[in-house]
mmCIF file of C-alpha atoms in Angstrom:
data_model
loop_
_atom_site.group_PDB
_atom_site.id
_atom_site.type_symbol
_atom_site.label_atom_id
_atom_site.label_comp_id
_atom_site.label_asym_id
_atom_site.label_seq_id
_atom_site.Cartn_x
_atom_site.Cartn_y
_atom_site.Cartn_z
ATOM 1 C CA UNK A 3 36.161 115.867 108.352
ATOM 2 C CA UNK A 4 35.956 118.865 106.038
ATOM 3 C CA UNK A 5 37.435 118.193 102.609
ATOM 4 C CA UNK A 6 38.691 121.437 101.008
ATOM 5 C CA UNK A 7 38.150 120.236 97.443
ATOM 6 C CA UNK A 8 38.768 123.648 95.853
ATOM 7 C CA UNK A 9 42.014 124.095 97.813
ATOM 8 C CA UNK A 10 43.150 120.591 96.855
ATOM 9 C CA UNK A 11 42.568 121.328 93.181
ATOM 10 C CA UNK A 12 44.315 124.717 93.350
ATOM 11 C CA UNK A 13 47.360 123.239 95.107
ATOM 12 C CA UNK A 14 48.108 120.967 92.119
ATOM 13 C CA UNK A 15 50.074 118.702 94.457
ATOM 14 C CA UNK A 16 48.127 115.700 93.181
ATOM 15 C CA UNK A 17 50.140 115.778 89.936
ATOM 16 C CA UNK A 18 53.448 114.954 91.651
ATOM 17 C CA UNK A 19 52.888 111.173 91.965
ATOM 18 C CA UNK A 20 52.356 111.111 88.193
ATOM 19 C CA UNK A 21 55.404 113.351 87.725
ATOM 20 C CA UNK A 22 57.450 110.857 89.723
ATOM 21 C CA UNK A 23 56.240 108.005 87.516
ATOM 22 C CA UNK A 24 57.120 109.906 84.330
ATOM 23 C CA UNK A 25 60.455 111.006 85.803
ATOM 24 C CA UNK A 26 61.387 107.382 86.497
ATOM 25 C CA UNK A 27 60.819 106.272 82.902
ATOM 26 C CA UNK A 28 62.368 109.414 81.383
ATOM 27 C CA UNK A 29 65.607 109.100 83.373
ATOM 28 C CA UNK A 30 67.217 105.644 83.073
ATOM 29 C CA UNK A 31 69.989 106.859 85.367
ATOM 30 C CA UNK A 32 67.445 106.562 88.200
ATOM 31 C CA UNK A 33 66.886 102.844 87.615
ATOM 32 C CA UNK A 34 70.027 101.650 89.481
ATOM 33 C CA UNK A 35 68.782 103.527 92.547
ATOM 34 C CA UNK A 36 65.569 101.514 92.454
ATOM 35 C CA UNK A 37 67.475 98.243 92.000
ATOM 36 C CA UNK A 38 69.255 98.863 95.309
ATOM 37 C CA UNK A 39 65.927 98.672 97.146
ATOM 38 C CA UNK A 40 64.202 96.201 94.822
ATOM 39 C CA UNK A 41 65.757 93.077 96.345
ATOM 40 C CA UNK A 42 64.788 93.809 99.983
ATOM 41 C CA UNK A 43 61.328 94.914 98.825
ATOM 42 C CA UNK A 44 60.738 91.730 96.816
ATOM 43 C CA UNK A 45 62.087 89.533 99.586
ATOM 44 C CA UNK A 46 59.866 91.117 102.199
ATOM 45 C CA UNK A 47 56.836 91.080 99.900
ATOM 46 C CA UNK A 48 57.265 87.404 98.964
ATOM 47 C CA UNK A 49 57.571 86.438 102.620
ATOM 48 C CA UNK A 50 54.393 88.338 103.518
ATOM 49 C CA UNK A 51 52.385 86.919 100.611
ATOM 50 C CA UNK A 52 53.619 83.369 101.282
ATOM 51 C CA UNK A 53 52.764 83.509 104.984
ATOM 52 C CA UNK A 54 49.356 85.071 104.312
ATOM 53 C CA UNK A 55 48.378 82.466 101.698
ATOM 54 C CA UNK A 56 49.688 79.535 103.729
ATOM 55 C CA UNK A 57 47.971 80.683 106.919
ATOM 56 C CA UNK A 58 44.773 82.494 105.960
ATOM 57 C CA UNK A 59 43.787 81.263 102.513
ATOM 58 C CA UNK A 60 42.396 77.825 103.514
ATOM 59 C CA UNK A 61 39.926 79.101 106.165
ATOM 60 C CA UNK A 62 38.897 82.084 104.010
ATOM 61 C CA UNK A 63 38.361 79.806 100.994
ATOM 62 C CA UNK A 64 36.039 77.604 103.067
ATOM 63 C CA UNK A 65 34.050 80.580 104.372
ATOM 64 C CA UNK A 66 33.750 82.230 100.960
ATOM 65 C CA UNK A 67 32.753 78.926 99.332
ATOM 66 C CA UNK A 68 29.962 78.476 101.856
ATOM 67 C CA UNK A 69 28.761 82.025 101.187
ATOM 68 C CA UNK A 70 29.320 82.317 97.430
ATOM 69 C CA UNK A 71 29.513 78.769 96.136
ATOM 70 C CA UNK A 72 32.255 77.743 93.660
ATOM 71 C CA UNK A 73 33.177 81.379 93.038
ATOM 72 C CA UNK A 74 34.105 81.697 96.705
ATOM 73 C CA UNK A 75 37.643 80.460 95.977
ATOM 74 C CA UNK A 76 38.210 83.363 93.578
ATOM 75 C CA UNK A 77 36.708 85.818 96.066
ATOM 76 C CA UNK A 78 38.928 84.491 98.860
ATOM 77 C CA UNK A 79 41.978 84.689 96.614
ATOM 78 C CA UNK A 80 41.291 88.315 95.635
ATOM 79 C CA UNK A 81 40.468 89.307 99.213
ATOM 80 C CA UNK A 82 43.699 87.763 100.477
ATOM 81 C CA UNK A 83 45.750 89.570 97.843
ATOM 82 C CA UNK A 84 44.308 92.885 99.022
ATOM 83 C CA UNK A 85 45.007 92.009 102.653
ATOM 84 C CA UNK A 86 48.572 90.922 101.883
ATOM 85 C CA UNK A 87 49.124 94.073 99.826
ATOM 86 C CA UNK A 88 47.899 96.286 102.665
ATOM 87 C CA UNK A 89 50.046 94.440 105.211
ATOM 88 C CA UNK A 90 53.132 94.587 102.988
ATOM 89 C CA UNK A 91 52.735 98.340 102.546
ATOM 90 C CA UNK A 92 52.355 98.744 106.306
ATOM 91 C CA UNK A 93 55.526 96.744 107.068
ATOM 92 C CA UNK A 94 57.538 98.386 104.293
ATOM 93 C CA UNK A 95 56.588 101.854 105.559
ATOM 94 C CA UNK A 96 57.835 100.909 109.028
ATOM 95 C CA UNK A 97 61.048 99.156 107.982
ATOM 96 C CA UNK A 98 62.153 100.331 104.523
ATOM 97 C CA UNK A 99 60.591 103.759 104.018
ATOM 98 C CA UNK A 100 63.571 105.723 105.463
ATOM 99 C CA UNK A 101 65.884 103.908 103.050
ATOM 100 C CA UNK A 102 63.471 104.353 100.124
ATOM 101 C CA UNK A 103 63.202 108.079 100.821
ATOM 102 C CA UNK A 104 66.966 108.493 101.119
ATOM 103 C CA UNK A 105 67.623 106.697 97.822
ATOM 104 C CA UNK A 106 64.833 108.465 95.910
ATOM 105 C CA UNK A 107 65.577 111.945 97.263
ATOM 106 C CA UNK A 108 69.307 111.615 96.681
ATOM 107 C CA UNK A 109 68.668 110.465 93.097
ATOM 108 C CA UNK A 110 66.487 113.503 92.362
ATOM 109 C CA UNK A 111 68.325 116.166 94.350
ATOM 110 C CA UNK A 112 71.712 115.297 92.863
ATOM 111 C CA UNK A 113 70.241 115.810 89.379
ATOM 112 C CA UNK A 114 67.886 118.733 89.997
ATOM 113 C CA UNK A 115 69.476 120.711 92.851
ATOM 114 C CA UNK A 116 73.186 120.422 92.128
ATOM 115 C CA UNK A 117 73.478 124.230 92.415
ATOM 116 C CA UNK A 118 71.959 124.268 95.909
ATOM 117 C CA UNK A 119 75.026 124.509 98.123
ATOM 118 C CA UNK A 120 73.150 123.875 101.379
ATOM 119 C CA UNK A 121 71.304 120.719 100.331
ATOM 120 C CA UNK A 122 74.280 119.277 98.448
ATOM 121 C CA UNK A 123 76.535 119.945 101.416
ATOM 122 C CA UNK A 124 74.188 118.085 103.732
ATOM 123 C CA UNK A 125 73.991 115.149 101.300
ATOM 124 C CA UNK A 126 77.789 114.936 101.099
ATOM 125 C CA UNK A 127 78.154 115.157 104.875
ATOM 126 C CA UNK A 128 75.654 112.323 105.308
ATOM 127 C CA UNK A 129 77.507 110.102 102.825
ATOM 128 C CA UNK A 130 80.793 110.692 104.680
ATOM 129 C CA UNK A 131 79.348 109.553 108.003
ATOM 130 C CA UNK A 132 80.601 106.210 109.373
ATOM 131 C CA UNK A 133 78.410 103.176 108.737
ATOM 132 C CA UNK A 134 77.695 102.848 112.460
ATOM 133 C CA UNK A 135 76.318 106.399 112.607
ATOM 134 C CA UNK A 136 74.241 105.924 109.457
ATOM 135 C CA UNK A 137 72.746 102.685 110.772
ATOM 136 C CA UNK A 138 71.923 104.450 114.039
ATOM 137 C CA UNK A 139 70.187 107.284 112.165
ATOM 138 C CA UNK A 140 68.315 104.747 110.038
ATOM 139 C CA UNK A 141 66.985 102.989 113.140
ATOM 140 C CA UNK A 142 65.988 106.322 114.665
ATOM 141 C CA UNK A 143 64.108 107.208 111.485
ATOM 142 C CA UNK A 144 62.023 104.042 111.746
ATOM 143 C CA UNK A 145 58.703 104.248 113.513
ATOM 144 C CA UNK A 146 58.810 103.839 117.261
ATOM 145 C CA UNK A 147 58.160 100.144 117.905
ATOM 146 C CA UNK A 148 56.505 101.008 121.219
ATOM 147 C CA UNK A 149 53.492 102.265 119.270
ATOM 148 C CA UNK A 150 53.343 99.118 117.119
ATOM 149 C CA UNK A 151 50.234 97.774 118.939
ATOM 150 C CA UNK A 152 48.390 101.028 118.215
ATOM 151 C CA UNK A 153 49.516 100.922 114.582
ATOM 152 C CA UNK A 154 48.305 97.332 114.336
ATOM 153 C CA UNK A 155 44.899 98.298 115.740
ATOM 154 C CA UNK A 156 44.751 101.189 113.286
ATOM 155 C CA UNK A 157 45.614 98.820 110.448
ATOM 156 C CA UNK A 158 42.867 96.392 111.473
ATOM 157 C CA UNK A 159 40.286 99.178 111.737
ATOM 158 C CA UNK A 160 41.202 100.583 108.341
ATOM 159 C CA UNK A 161 41.247 97.040 106.952
ATOM 160 C CA UNK A 162 37.665 96.483 108.090
ATOM 161 C CA UNK A 163 36.590 99.847 106.683
ATOM 162 C CA UNK A 164 38.405 99.088 103.440
ATOM 163 C CA UNK A 165 36.220 96.061 102.727
ATOM 164 C CA UNK A 166 32.988 98.076 102.891
ATOM 165 C CA UNK A 167 31.752 97.941 99.290
ATOM 166 C CA UNK A 168 32.428 101.029 97.157
ATOM 167 C CA UNK A 169 32.788 103.612 99.945
ATOM 168 C CA UNK A 170 35.296 101.744 102.137
ATOM 169 C CA UNK A 171 38.432 102.415 100.073
ATOM 170 C CA UNK A 172 37.408 106.055 99.614
ATOM 171 C CA UNK A 173 37.048 106.558 103.381
ATOM 172 C CA UNK A 174 40.462 104.995 104.034
ATOM 173 C CA UNK A 175 42.087 107.168 101.376
ATOM 174 C CA UNK A 176 40.607 110.351 102.798
ATOM 175 C CA UNK A 177 41.627 109.578 106.374
ATOM 176 C CA UNK A 178 45.190 108.562 105.518
ATOM 177 C CA UNK A 179 45.925 110.921 102.635
ATOM 178 C CA UNK A 180 47.087 114.000 104.541
ATOM 179 C CA UNK A 181 49.445 112.088 106.805
ATOM 180 C CA UNK A 182 50.743 110.064 103.868
ATOM 181 C CA UNK A 183 51.508 113.304 102.067
ATOM 182 C CA UNK A 184 53.489 114.899 104.865
ATOM 183 C CA UNK A 185 55.441 111.663 105.439
ATOM 184 C CA UNK A 186 56.554 111.796 101.813
ATOM 185 C CA UNK A 187 58.550 114.940 102.652
ATOM 186 C CA UNK A 188 60.292 113.345 105.631
ATOM 187 C CA UNK A 189 63.690 113.281 103.934
ATOM 188 C CA UNK A 190 63.300 116.871 102.758
ATOM 189 C CA UNK A 191 62.406 118.040 106.259
ATOM 190 C CA UNK A 192 65.476 116.261 107.612
ATOM 191 C CA UNK A 193 67.799 117.902 105.087
ATOM 192 C CA UNK A 194 66.320 121.300 105.901
ATOM 193 C CA UNK A 195 66.774 120.657 109.613
ATOM 194 C CA UNK A 196 63.130 121.261 110.519
ATOM 195 C CA UNK A 197 61.906 120.428 114.012
ATOM 196 C CA UNK A 198 58.717 118.500 114.697
ATOM 197 C CA UNK A 199 56.974 121.741 115.600
ATOM 198 C CA UNK A 200 58.035 123.195 112.237
ATOM 199 C CA UNK A 201 56.714 120.123 110.427
ATOM 200 C CA UNK A 202 53.384 120.323 112.247
ATOM 201 C CA UNK A 203 53.061 123.980 111.268
ATOM 202 C CA UNK A 204 53.916 123.218 107.638
ATOM 203 C CA UNK A 205 51.383 120.371 107.650
ATOM 204 C CA UNK A 206 48.726 122.661 109.095
ATOM 205 C CA UNK A 207 49.330 125.402 106.533
ATOM 206 C CA UNK A 208 49.499 123.020 103.555
ATOM 207 C CA UNK A 209 46.976 120.344 104.513
ATOM 208 C CA UNK A 210 44.993 120.529 101.226
ATOM 209 C CA UNK A 211 48.174 120.079 99.187
ATOM 210 C CA UNK A 212 49.269 117.089 101.263
ATOM 211 C CA UNK A 213 45.783 115.605 100.986
ATOM 212 C CA UNK A 214 45.854 115.944 97.204
ATOM 213 C CA UNK A 215 49.235 114.273 96.978
ATOM 214 C CA UNK A 216 48.316 111.559 99.484
ATOM 215 C CA UNK A 217 45.054 110.593 97.767
ATOM 216 C CA UNK A 218 46.764 109.924 94.439
ATOM 217 C CA UNK A 219 49.800 108.260 96.043
ATOM 218 C CA UNK A 220 47.679 105.886 98.136
ATOM 219 C CA UNK A 221 45.475 105.092 95.153
ATOM 220 C CA UNK A 222 48.512 104.059 93.098
ATOM 221 C CA UNK A 223 49.890 102.006 95.978
ATOM 222 C CA UNK A 224 46.660 99.994 96.159
ATOM 223 C CA UNK A 225 47.548 98.105 92.967
ATOM 224 C CA UNK A 226 48.631 94.592 94.042
ATOM 225 C CA UNK A 227 52.235 93.553 93.278
ATOM 226 C CA UNK A 228 53.029 96.991 91.803
ATOM 227 C CA UNK A 229 52.532 98.874 95.074
ATOM 228 C CA UNK A 230 56.237 98.778 95.980
ATOM 229 C CA UNK A 231 57.182 100.232 92.612
ATOM 230 C CA UNK A 232 54.614 102.998 92.975
ATOM 231 C CA UNK A 233 55.879 103.692 96.481
ATOM 232 C CA UNK A 234 59.283 104.478 94.968
ATOM 233 C CA UNK A 235 57.898 106.603 92.098
ATOM 234 C CA UNK A 236 55.615 108.447 94.528
ATOM 235 C CA UNK A 237 58.684 109.301 96.574
ATOM 236 C CA UNK A 238 60.365 110.566 93.410
ATOM 237 C CA UNK A 239 57.318 112.782 92.925
ATOM 238 C CA UNK A 240 57.605 114.081 96.489
ATOM 239 C CA UNK A 241 61.276 114.875 95.850
ATOM 240 C CA UNK A 242 60.326 116.780 92.682
ATOM 241 C CA UNK A 243 57.772 118.653 94.749
ATOM 242 C CA UNK A 244 60.503 119.569 97.238
ATOM 243 C CA UNK A 245 62.691 120.776 94.352
ATOM 244 C CA UNK A 246 59.873 123.027 93.136
ATOM 245 C CA UNK A 247 59.396 124.370 96.668
ATOM 246 C CA UNK A 248 63.099 125.226 96.880
ATOM 247 C CA UNK A 249 63.070 126.918 93.479
ATOM 248 C CA UNK A 250 59.951 128.926 94.293
ATOM 249 C CA UNK A 251 61.428 130.059 97.604
ATOM 250 C CA UNK A 252 64.665 131.032 95.872
ATOM 251 C CA UNK A 253 62.803 132.932 93.138
ATOM 252 C CA UNK A 254 60.677 134.698 95.753
ATOM 253 C CA UNK A 255 63.769 135.639 97.763
ATOM 254 C CA UNK A 256 65.494 137.025 94.653
ATOM 255 C CA UNK A 257 62.374 138.991 93.705
ATOM 256 C CA UNK A 258 62.112 140.422 97.219
ATOM 257 C CA UNK A 259 65.810 141.334 97.144
ATOM 258 C CA UNK A 260 65.377 143.200 93.837
ATOM 259 C CA UNK A 261 62.295 145.013 95.127
ATOM 260 C CA UNK A 262 64.125 145.907 98.343
ATOM 261 C CA UNK A 263 67.085 147.206 96.350
ATOM 262 C CA UNK A 264 64.783 149.352 94.206
ATOM 263 C CA UNK A 265 62.986 150.629 97.294
ATOM 264 C CA UNK A 266 66.296 151.452 98.959
ATOM 265 C CA UNK A 267 67.434 153.413 95.893
ATOM 266 C CA UNK A 268 64.160 155.322 95.809
ATOM 267 C CA UNK A 269 64.449 156.181 99.503
ATOM 268 C CA UNK A 270 68.032 157.380 99.030
ATOM 269 C CA UNK A 271 66.911 159.697 96.204
ATOM 270 C CA UNK A 272 64.095 161.080 98.319
ATOM 271 C CA UNK A 273 66.450 161.632 101.239
ATOM 272 C CA UNK A 274 68.889 163.449 98.933
ATOM 273 C CA UNK A 275 66.128 165.660 97.516
ATOM 274 C CA UNK A 276 64.860 166.338 101.006
ATOM 275 C CA UNK A 277 68.381 167.264 102.097
ATOM 276 C CA UNK A 278 68.723 169.737 99.189
ATOM 277 C CA UNK A 279 65.340 171.264 99.982
ATOM 278 C CA UNK A 280 66.339 171.624 103.629
ATOM 279 C CA UNK A 281 69.598 173.327 102.604
ATOM 280 C CA UNK A 282 67.764 175.823 100.384
ATOM 281 C CA UNK A 283 65.184 176.378 103.080
ATOM 282 C CA UNK A 284 67.908 177.090 105.609
ATOM 283 C CA UNK A 285 69.405 179.725 103.293
ATOM 284 C CA UNK A 286 65.996 181.358 102.850
ATOM 285 C CA UNK A 287 65.425 181.380 106.594
ATOM 286 C CA UNK A 288 68.837 182.998 107.096
ATOM 287 C CA UNK A 289 68.022 185.732 104.595
ATOM 288 C CA UNK A 290 64.604 186.396 106.044
ATOM 289 C CA UNK A 291 65.970 186.499 109.569
ATOM 290 C CA UNK A 292 68.380 189.308 108.701
ATOM 291 C CA UNK A 293 67.346 193.005 109.188
ATOM 292 C CA UNK A 294 65.979 194.918 106.167
ATOM 293 C CA UNK A 295 69.183 196.993 105.832
ATOM 294 C CA UNK A 296 71.248 193.845 105.382
ATOM 295 C CA UNK A 297 68.823 192.519 102.775
ATOM 296 C CA UNK A 298 69.044 195.820 100.889
ATOM 297 C CA UNK A 299 72.865 195.623 100.908
ATOM 298 C CA UNK A 300 72.654 192.041 99.553
ATOM 299 C CA UNK A 301 70.253 193.213 96.833
ATOM 300 C CA UNK A 302 72.583 196.091 95.884
ATOM 301 C CA UNK A 303 75.565 193.728 95.679
ATOM 302 C CA UNK A 304 73.602 191.351 93.459
ATOM 303 C CA UNK A 305 72.563 194.250 91.181
ATOM 304 C CA UNK A 306 76.182 195.465 90.960
ATOM 305 C CA UNK A 307 77.383 191.966 89.996
ATOM 306 C CA UNK A 308 74.622 191.780 87.377
ATOM 307 C CA UNK A 309 75.619 195.180 85.855
ATOM 308 C CA UNK A 310 79.281 194.185 85.713
ATOM 309 C CA UNK A 311 78.285 190.970 84.006
ATOM 310 C CA UNK A 312 76.259 192.893 81.410
ATOM 311 C CA UNK A 313 79.176 195.254 80.689
#
């Protein structure tokens, strides 16, 4: 896999996860939005950690103790925390990510894009939908459960790679970063009404930017116990990124409109000048096409008018 490091750096998309973190602490009005998803996140996380420790800690502690001695218990404990953290992120992405994105994007867009009639209109229309329709859309937004076995295999493969010393986590980050980045804009793509083909094209054209964002976002989400919080702040960062995209597109459209208006005015002036030149040219052609006697008469008349004017 080719890593366009220069393009990633130039994109500056890697700063948006940090922007989301700062935005969360700088805007207390956002905190109630996070509380609405905090309870289901904590409940799901506690269940996963409890099941993992009750089921897998005893055998892993025995194996690690045989390999490392008394320190094996600590190694097994740390290893299990990483495994539980990875599994919790995987399950949350499948089950809660659509809700997390909706809450985070709505919190940012309402504050930052209140003047955007299109996006605000779509947000209001979504909120007015019946609960049955919203639940149906939420279920549709979840990952297709028919591919769950393939996702589980992918998780196991990445889990094995992750535990390779030093280079394992880096490999996992690089392979998952681009896809993680484009998923962060899922809510934005939905509000804009993009098709899957449009999203694939956007992903293809902006792969370095999505890689830069995804690397930092995944790195933050690797911190045990805080990964759910960072998942929310990363989504805030993705929403801020979407706001910047909208503003840049609007500024570009306004600039193009001004340039087009100036170009249109310049063309109208040139057409007017060309029309005047054509009119004068037509008069000259008319004069030249007349016989010499007629031209002499015209010259005499002009001289007579000039003499009368002098008198």
